[in-house]
GROMACS .gro file of C-alpha atoms in nm:
model
  360
    1MET     CA    1   9.533  10.294   8.800
    2LEU     CA    2   9.653   9.936   8.752
    3HIS     CA    3   9.925   9.888   9.014
    4ASP     CA    4  10.151   9.607   9.126
    5ARG     CA    5   9.967   9.522   9.446
    6SER     CA    6   9.632   9.492   9.269
    7GLY     CA    7   9.793   9.283   8.997
    8HIS     CA    8   9.940   9.056   9.262
    9LEU     CA    9   9.600   9.014   9.429
   10LEU     CA   10   9.429   8.940   9.098
   11GLN     CA   11   9.686   8.680   9.005
   12SER     CA   12   9.666   8.523   9.352
   13LEU     CA   13   9.290   8.487   9.315
   14LEU     CA   14   9.320   8.327   8.973
   15GLU     CA   15   9.572   8.076   9.107
   16ASN     CA   16   9.359   7.990   9.413
   17PRO     CA   17   9.160   7.663   9.362
   18ALA     CA   18   8.911   7.760   9.633
   19PHE     CA   19   8.839   8.091   9.459
   20ARG     CA   20   8.798   7.928   9.119
   21CYS     CA   21   8.563   7.670   9.267
   22TRP     CA   22   8.341   7.954   9.395
   23ALA     CA   23   8.373   8.169   9.080
   24GLU     CA   24   8.271   7.873   8.863
   25GLY     CA   25   7.960   7.818   9.076
   26ARG     CA   26   8.076   7.487   9.223
   27CYS     CA   27   8.123   7.620   9.579
   28ALA     CA   28   7.840   7.871   9.615
   29GLU     CA   29   7.844   7.831   9.993
   30ASP     CA   30   8.180   8.014  10.006
   31GLY     CA   31   8.034   8.346   9.891
   32ALA     CA   32   8.048   8.507  10.236
   33MET     CA   33   8.416   8.421  10.269
   34TRP     CA   34   8.505   8.597   9.943
   35GLU     CA   35   8.295   8.900  10.033
   36LYS     CA   36   8.503   8.925  10.352
   37TRP     CA   37   8.816   8.901  10.138
   38ALA     CA   38   8.695   9.187   9.919
   39ALA     CA   39   8.613   9.403  10.222
   40ALA     CA   40   8.962   9.346  10.364
   41HIS     CA   41   9.151   9.476  10.057
   42GLU     CA   42   9.169   9.812   9.885
   43ASP     CA   43   8.965   9.792   9.562
   44GLY     CA   44   8.876   9.439   9.675
   45GLN     CA   45   8.528   9.440   9.521
   46ALA     CA   46   8.661   9.549   9.181
   47ILE     CA   47   8.943   9.295   9.189
   48LEU     CA   48   8.708   9.016   9.298
   49ARG     CA   49   8.454   9.104   9.030
   50GLN     CA   50   8.719   9.113   8.760
   51ALA     CA   51   8.868   8.781   8.869
   52VAL     CA   52   8.522   8.622   8.849
   53GLU     CA   53   8.475   8.763   8.498
   54ILE     CA   54   8.808   8.619   8.386
   55VAL     CA   55   8.734   8.276   8.533
   56ARG     CA   56   8.394   8.261   8.365
   57ALA     CA   57   8.509   8.407   8.034
   58VAL     CA   58   8.744   8.129   7.929
   59PRO     CA   59   8.593   7.781   7.966
   60VAL     CA   60   8.844   7.602   7.746
   61ARG     CA   61   9.054   7.321   7.894
   62ASP     CA   62   9.402   7.244   7.774
   63GLU     CA   63   9.571   6.968   7.968
   64HIS     CA   64   9.907   7.025   7.795
   65LEU     CA   65   9.982   7.375   7.917
   66THR     CA   66  10.227   7.385   8.203
   67ASP     CA   67  10.182   7.578   8.527
   68GLU     CA   68  10.487   7.790   8.445
   69TYR     CA   69  10.347   7.879   8.102
   70ILE     CA   70  10.014   7.987   8.249
   71GLN     CA   71  10.179   8.198   8.518
   72ARG     CA   72  10.405   8.365   8.262
   73LYS     CA   73  10.115   8.446   8.032
   74VAL     CA   74   9.908   8.594   8.316
   75SER     CA   75  10.202   8.806   8.423
   76ASP     CA   76  10.262   8.918   8.063
   77ALA     CA   77   9.897   9.010   8.018
   78LEU     CA   78   9.885   9.210   8.340
   79GLN     CA   79  10.204   9.395   8.248
   80ALA     CA   80  10.065   9.465   7.901
   81ALA     CA   81   9.749   9.605   8.058
   82LYS     CA   82   9.959   9.828   8.282
   83ARG     CA   83  10.164   9.959   7.990
   84GLN     CA   84   9.848  10.016   7.787
   85GLU     CA   85   9.692  10.222   8.062
   86GLN     CA   86  10.007  10.426   8.117
   87MET     CA   87  10.030  10.502   7.744
   88GLU     CA   88   9.668  10.609   7.729
   89ASN     CA   89   9.702  10.830   8.035
   90SER     CA   90  10.016  10.997   7.901
   91ARG     CA   91   9.852  11.073   7.568
   92LYS     CA   92   9.548  11.219   7.743
   93LYS     CA   93   9.339  11.101   7.453
   94GLU     CA   94   9.024  10.902   7.439
   95SER     CA   95   9.109  10.539   7.503
   96PHE     CA   96   9.082  10.281   7.228
   97PHE     CA   97   8.886  10.081   7.487
   98PRO     CA   98   8.538  10.207   7.586
   99VAL     CA   99   8.539  10.467   7.861
  100PHE     CA  100   8.371  10.234   8.112
  101LEU     CA  101   8.659   9.985   8.098
  102SER     CA  102   8.892  10.013   8.394
  103GLY     CA  103   9.247   9.887   8.404
  104TRP     CA  104   9.108   9.558   8.526
  105ASN     CA  105   8.878   9.531   8.225
  106VAL     CA  106   9.181   9.587   8.006
  107ALA     CA  107   9.363   9.309   8.185
  108ALA     CA  108   9.067   9.077   8.143
  109SER     CA  109   9.038   9.160   7.773
  110LEU     CA  110   9.405   9.092   7.714
  111LEU     CA  111   9.389   8.768   7.905
  112ILE     CA  112   9.099   8.652   7.693
  113VAL     CA  113   9.255   8.764   7.366
  114VAL     CA  114   9.580   8.591   7.456
  115GLY     CA  115   9.351   8.291   7.420
  116LEU     CA  116   9.544   8.053   7.631
  117GLY     CA  117   9.232   7.864   7.647
  118PHE     CA  118   9.390   7.935   7.977
  119ALA     CA  119   9.232   7.620   8.089
  120LEU     CA  120   9.162   7.902   8.298
  121PHE     CA  121   9.382   7.793   8.569
  122ARG     CA  122   9.159   7.491   8.574
  123ILE     CA  123   9.479   7.325   8.470
  124TYR     CA  124   9.609   7.428   8.807
  125HIS     CA  125   9.311   7.254   8.961
  126ASN     CA  126   9.404   6.930   8.783
  127ALA     CA  127   9.778   6.985   8.763
  128HIS     CA  128  10.027   6.732   8.890
  129PRO     CA  129  10.363   6.815   9.046
  130THR     CA  130  10.666   6.725   8.841
  131PRO     CA  131  10.819   6.401   8.972
  132LYS     CA  132  11.157   6.433   9.137
  133ALA     CA  133  11.452   6.362   8.914
  134ALA     CA  134  11.510   6.029   9.086
  135GLU     CA  135  11.157   5.917   9.000
  136ALA     CA  136  11.144   6.054   8.646
  137ASN     CA  137  11.228   5.723   8.479
  138LEU     CA  138  10.969   5.519   8.667
  139PRO     CA  139  10.653   5.402   8.485
  140ALA     CA  140  10.376   5.662   8.481
  141ASN     CA  141  10.141   5.426   8.667
  142ALA     CA  142  10.392   5.331   8.938
  143LEU     CA  143  10.267   5.377   9.293
  144LYS     CA  144  10.458   5.587   9.540
  145GLU     CA  145  10.465   5.451   9.895
  146VAL     CA  146  10.494   5.664  10.208
  147ALA     CA  147  10.527   5.494  10.545
  148ASN     CA  148  10.519   5.664  10.884
  149THR     CA  149  10.717   5.445  11.122
  150GLU     CA  150  10.848   5.697  11.374
  151ARG     CA  151  10.642   6.015  11.413
  152PRO     CA  152  10.307   6.051  11.591
  153PHE     CA  153  10.173   6.169  11.253
  154LYS     CA  154  10.317   6.271  10.917
  155TYR     CA  155  10.192   6.507  10.643
  156VAL     CA  156  10.160   6.375  10.288
  157GLN     CA  157  10.059   6.592   9.992
  158LEU     CA  158   9.894   6.403   9.705
  159PRO     CA  159   9.940   6.492   9.335
  160ASP     CA  160   9.604   6.675   9.321
  161GLY     CA  161   9.687   6.887   9.626
  162SER     CA  162   9.484   6.678   9.871
  163SER     CA  163   9.625   6.650  10.223
  164VAL     CA  164   9.678   6.332  10.420
  165VAL     CA  165   9.788   6.319  10.784
  166LEU     CA  166   9.931   5.971  10.823
  167HIS     CA  167   9.926   5.815  11.170
  168ARG     CA  168  10.224   5.626  11.311
  169ASN     CA  169  10.270   5.270  11.178
  170SER     CA  170  10.061   5.347  10.871
  171THR     CA  171  10.134   5.329  10.498
  172LEU     CA  172   9.983   5.515  10.202
  173LYS     CA  173  10.028   5.424   9.836
  174TYR     CA  174   9.921   5.654   9.553
  175PRO     CA  175  10.001   5.724   9.185
  176ARG     CA  176  10.266   5.981   9.104
  177ALA     CA  177   9.998   6.154   8.896
  178PHE     CA  178   9.620   6.117   8.889
  179THR     CA  179   9.565   6.077   8.515
  180GLY     CA  180   9.239   5.883   8.489
  181LYS     CA  181   8.877   5.950   8.569
  182LYS     CA  182   8.926   5.845   8.931
  183ARG     CA  183   9.176   5.937   9.200
  184GLU     CA  184   9.266   5.618   9.386
  185VAL     CA  185   9.486   5.570   9.694
  186TYR     CA  186   9.557   5.270   9.916
  187LEU     CA  187   9.577   5.288  10.295
  188THR     CA  188   9.701   5.043  10.553
  189GLY     CA  189   9.665   5.184  10.901
  190GLU     CA  190   9.518   5.518  11.004
  191ALA     CA  191   9.496   5.855  10.829
  192PHE     CA  192   9.302   6.180  10.810
  193PHE     CA  193   9.215   6.311  10.462
  194GLU     CA  194   9.130   6.657  10.326
  195VAL     CA  195   9.036   6.600   9.964
  196THR     CA  196   9.062   6.860   9.687
  197LYS     CA  197   8.720   6.916   9.533
  198ASP     CA  198   8.692   6.779   9.179
  199PRO     CA  199   8.338   6.666   9.085
  200ASP     CA  200   8.461   6.516   8.758
  201ARG     CA  201   8.707   6.279   8.928
  202PRO     CA  202   8.588   6.095   9.240
  203PHE     CA  203   8.843   6.022   9.510
  204LEU     CA  204   8.857   5.663   9.639
  205VAL     CA  205   9.043   5.524   9.939
  206TYR     CA  206   9.097   5.148   9.945
  207ALA     CA  207   9.145   5.051  10.311
  208GLU     CA  208   9.169   4.674  10.351
  209GLU     CA  209   8.817   4.548  10.263
  210LEU     CA  210   8.653   4.891  10.282
  211ILE     CA  211   8.630   5.152  10.006
  212ALA     CA  212   8.551   5.518  10.077
  213LYS     CA  213   8.437   5.738   9.789
  214VAL     CA  214   8.435   6.120   9.814
  215HIS     CA  215   8.436   6.430   9.592
  216GLY     CA  216   8.579   6.679   9.840
  217THR     CA  217   8.559   6.655  10.215
  218SER     CA  218   8.752   6.574  10.534
  219PHE     CA  219   8.739   6.241  10.715
  220SER     CA  220   8.940   5.982  10.907
  221ILE     CA  221   8.994   5.612  10.834
  222LYS     CA  222   9.123   5.345  11.070
  223ALA     CA  223   9.208   5.023  10.885
  224VAL     CA  224   9.467   4.825  11.079
  225ALA     CA  225   9.543   4.490  10.917
  226ASP     CA  226   9.496   4.263  11.220
  227GLU     CA  227   9.200   4.439  11.383
  228LYS     CA  228   8.841   4.315  11.360
  229GLU     CA  229   8.691   4.647  11.250
  230ILE     CA  230   8.754   4.919  10.990
  231THR     CA  231   8.615   5.261  11.077
  232VAL     CA  232   8.544   5.583  10.887
  233ALA     CA  233   8.454   5.909  11.066
  234VAL     CA  234   8.343   6.217  10.869
  235LYS     CA  235   8.438   6.567  10.983
  236THR     CA  236   8.284   6.764  10.694
  237GLY     CA  237   8.108   6.685  10.367
  238LYS     CA  238   7.989   6.342  10.257
  239VAL     CA  239   8.157   6.003  10.220
  240SER     CA  240   8.013   5.685  10.070
  241VAL     CA  241   8.152   5.363  10.218
  242PHE     CA  242   8.107   5.016  10.076
  243SER     CA  243   8.268   4.675  10.051
  244GLU     CA  244   8.255   4.387   9.807
  245ARG     CA  245   8.164   4.171  10.106
  246ALA     CA  246   7.868   4.377  10.227
  247SER     CA  247   7.571   4.578  10.107
  248PRO     CA  248   7.421   4.832  10.086
  249THR     CA  249   7.647   5.137  10.046
  250LEU     CA  250   7.630   5.379  10.338
  251LEU     CA  251   7.634   5.757  10.285
  252LEU     CA  252   7.793   5.937  10.579
  253THR     CA  253   7.763   6.308  10.653
  254CYS     CA  254   7.919   6.544  10.908
  255ASN     CA  255   7.982   6.382  11.248
  256GLN     CA  256   7.877   6.036  11.135
  257GLN     CA  257   8.080   5.718  11.157
  258ALA     CA  258   8.062   5.378  10.990
  259THR     CA  259   8.223   5.065  11.128
  260PHE     CA  260   8.277   4.764  10.905
  261GLU     CA  261   8.273   4.445  11.111
  262ARG     CA  262   8.505   4.215  10.923
  263THR     CA  263   8.389   3.890  11.084
  264GLY     CA  264   8.022   3.937  10.998
  265ALA     CA  265   8.090   4.150  10.687
  266LYS     CA  266   7.843   4.422  10.783
  267PHE     CA  267   7.836   4.800  10.835
  268VAL     CA  268   7.717   4.977  11.150
  269ARG     CA  269   7.642   5.350  11.135
  270SER     CA  270   7.662   5.577  11.440
  271ALA     CA  271   7.640   5.948  11.524
  272LEU     CA  272   7.932   6.133  11.685
  273LYS     CA  273   7.956   6.434  11.914
  274SER     CA  274   8.284   6.511  11.740
  275PRO     CA  275   8.461   6.338  11.448
  276VAL     CA  276   8.759   6.222  11.656
  277LEU     CA  277   8.875   5.876  11.555
  278LEU     CA  278   9.255   5.885  11.557
  279ASN     CA  279   9.312   6.133  11.843
  280ILE     CA  280   9.519   6.373  11.633
  281PRO     CA  281   9.479   6.754  11.652
  282ILE     CA  282   9.345   6.814  11.302
  283GLU     CA  283   9.032   6.605  11.357
  284ASN     CA  284   8.859   6.867  11.574
  285GLN     CA  285   9.049   7.183  11.477
  286GLU     CA  286   8.833   7.455  11.318
  287PHE     CA  287   9.092   7.685  11.152
  288THR     CA  288   8.883   7.997  11.219
  289TYR     CA  289   9.079   8.314  11.294
  290SER     CA  290   8.983   8.671  11.383
  291GLU     CA  291   9.270   8.923  11.384
  292THR     CA  292   9.492   8.637  11.495
  293PRO     CA  293   9.871   8.694  11.486
  294ALA     CA  294  10.027   8.522  11.186
  295ALA     CA  295  10.274   8.338  11.409
  296THR     CA  296   9.985   8.182  11.602
  297VAL     CA  297   9.821   8.067  11.279
  298PHE     CA  298  10.142   7.911  11.149
  299ASP     CA  299  10.200   7.732  11.480
  300ALA     CA  300   9.846   7.591  11.472
  301LEU     CA  301   9.890   7.462  11.116
  302ALA     CA  302  10.226   7.307  11.202
  303LYS     CA  303  10.078   7.117  11.497
  304ALA     CA  304   9.767   7.009  11.305
  305TYR     CA  305   9.951   6.869  11.003
  306GLY     CA  306  10.275   6.754  11.163
  307VAL     CA  307  10.497   6.978  10.952
  308ASN     CA  308  10.770   7.231  11.029
  309ILE     CA  309  10.671   7.584  10.922
  310VAL     CA  310  10.959   7.831  10.899
  311PHE     CA  311  10.885   8.203  10.869
  312ASP     CA  312  11.055   8.537  10.931
  313ALA     CA  313  10.909   8.622  11.270
  314PRO     CA  314  11.037   8.986  11.281
  315SER     CA  315  10.892   9.064  10.937
  316LEU     CA  316  10.553   8.909  11.017
  317ALA     CA  317  10.540   9.021  11.381
  318HIS     CA  318  10.268   9.279  11.314
  319CYS     CA  319  10.068   9.067  11.067
  320SER     CA  320   9.728   8.931  11.163
  321ILE     CA  321   9.482   8.703  10.985
  322THR     CA  322   9.104   8.702  10.978
  323ALA     CA  323   8.975   8.399  10.789
  324THR     CA  324   8.779   8.076  10.804
  325LEU     CA  325   8.990   7.815  10.628
  326GLY     CA  326   8.752   7.521  10.661
  327ASP     CA  327   8.833   7.172  10.533
  328GLU     CA  328   9.050   7.278  10.239
  329PRO     CA  329   9.380   7.090  10.204
  330LEU     CA  330   9.688   7.247  10.360
  331GLU     CA  331   9.824   7.398  10.038
  332ASN     CA  332   9.494   7.577   9.975
  333LYS     CA  333   9.510   7.716  10.328
  334LEU     CA  334   9.865   7.838  10.259
  335LYS     CA  335   9.758   8.006   9.935
  336TRP     CA  336   9.476   8.185  10.112
  337ILE     CA  337   9.697   8.301  10.402
  338CYS     CA  338   9.976   8.415  10.170
  339THR     CA  339   9.723   8.610   9.961
  340ILE     CA  340   9.617   8.794  10.276
  341LEU     CA  341   9.976   8.861  10.382
  342GLU     CA  342  10.110   8.919  10.028
  343ALA     CA  343  10.364   8.650  10.106
  344LYS     CA  344  10.498   8.341   9.931
  345TYR     CA  345  10.548   7.982  10.042
  346THR     CA  346  10.755   7.683   9.937
  347ILE     CA  347  10.690   7.321  10.035
  348THR     CA  348  10.945   7.046  10.073
  349GLU     CA  349  10.865   6.699  10.201
  350ASP     CA  350  10.874   6.788  10.570
  351SER     CA  351  10.899   7.165  10.583
  352ILE     CA  352  10.719   7.480  10.467
  353THR     CA  353  10.892   7.817  10.433
  354ILE     CA  354  10.697   8.147  10.436
  355THR     CA  355  10.856   8.466  10.306
  356GLY     CA  356  10.696   8.809  10.286
  357THR     CA  357  10.729   9.180  10.343
  358PRO     CA  358  10.663   9.341  10.684
  359CYS     CA  359  10.303   9.435  10.766
  360ASN     CA  360  10.226   9.797  10.853
   0.00000   0.00000   0.00000
């Protein structure tokens, strides 16, 4: 029977960028992780299979639909599927839908018929947060500037969901919305990046004379204005680095580093035992957990990203997490954790609040 918990899990999957990336075939290497997810939940295989069918069934993009509209339509469709099943069960008659269709097939059919073009939550993948009221009247192409002048490191969330951990005495400038074919940010100082995967829109970091181009990976950049070198160190994935003053372009992979010597305008590549460049926790943290208490996981995330995570310790005291979170940005990690815990989160500039029901 279609029930609230299953509906919640289905909706959580559809809203999860990491899941959609795998379901669409763009992150095939994550298959084992989603099989573990299915094994950890009641009816997990059926829910996972149905979510994949929904993602693949509606390829239409519609950049004008809002997040709220999509969420409301998904909720409406799931509720309609639930009512449909209850009506059919009460009548004890042969269903209008073929016998082999489960409640989840009904939900998928309704979602498709609703025809949202759904952008199928791909809109979520490309969505941009609504600017704060104080910024609403600024030009669409205005750059927002975040400077870290006091803390050892500071968390910055970009409009596409990418994470930046900004080192002390560093500044990051970025558009209030990534609207073009490229996602471009400007760094002075030192920062660690976890970039949301989007093959259609490359991510570029302009750091003094160096440019780093990525599609989705984690890496550090050190580009201090008065220093002789600019350095990039890759934790996961691939990063291309280049400069108008030097050639050729270097392609860096996991545990590789490139140093741009500003005086001679040349790149030097080197291998690393670990991708530590800025000496901040997130550079060598793995985010792999096996039946780990939720409080321990939240504390680790808070220390890695330099944010304050508030949660109801008594309610989550008996909750544990088994997951490999990888190099996904912080918000993706939160979505995954909250899916496991059936919890919710809210993000403000410097704080994250987790709310949920007690674990059995």
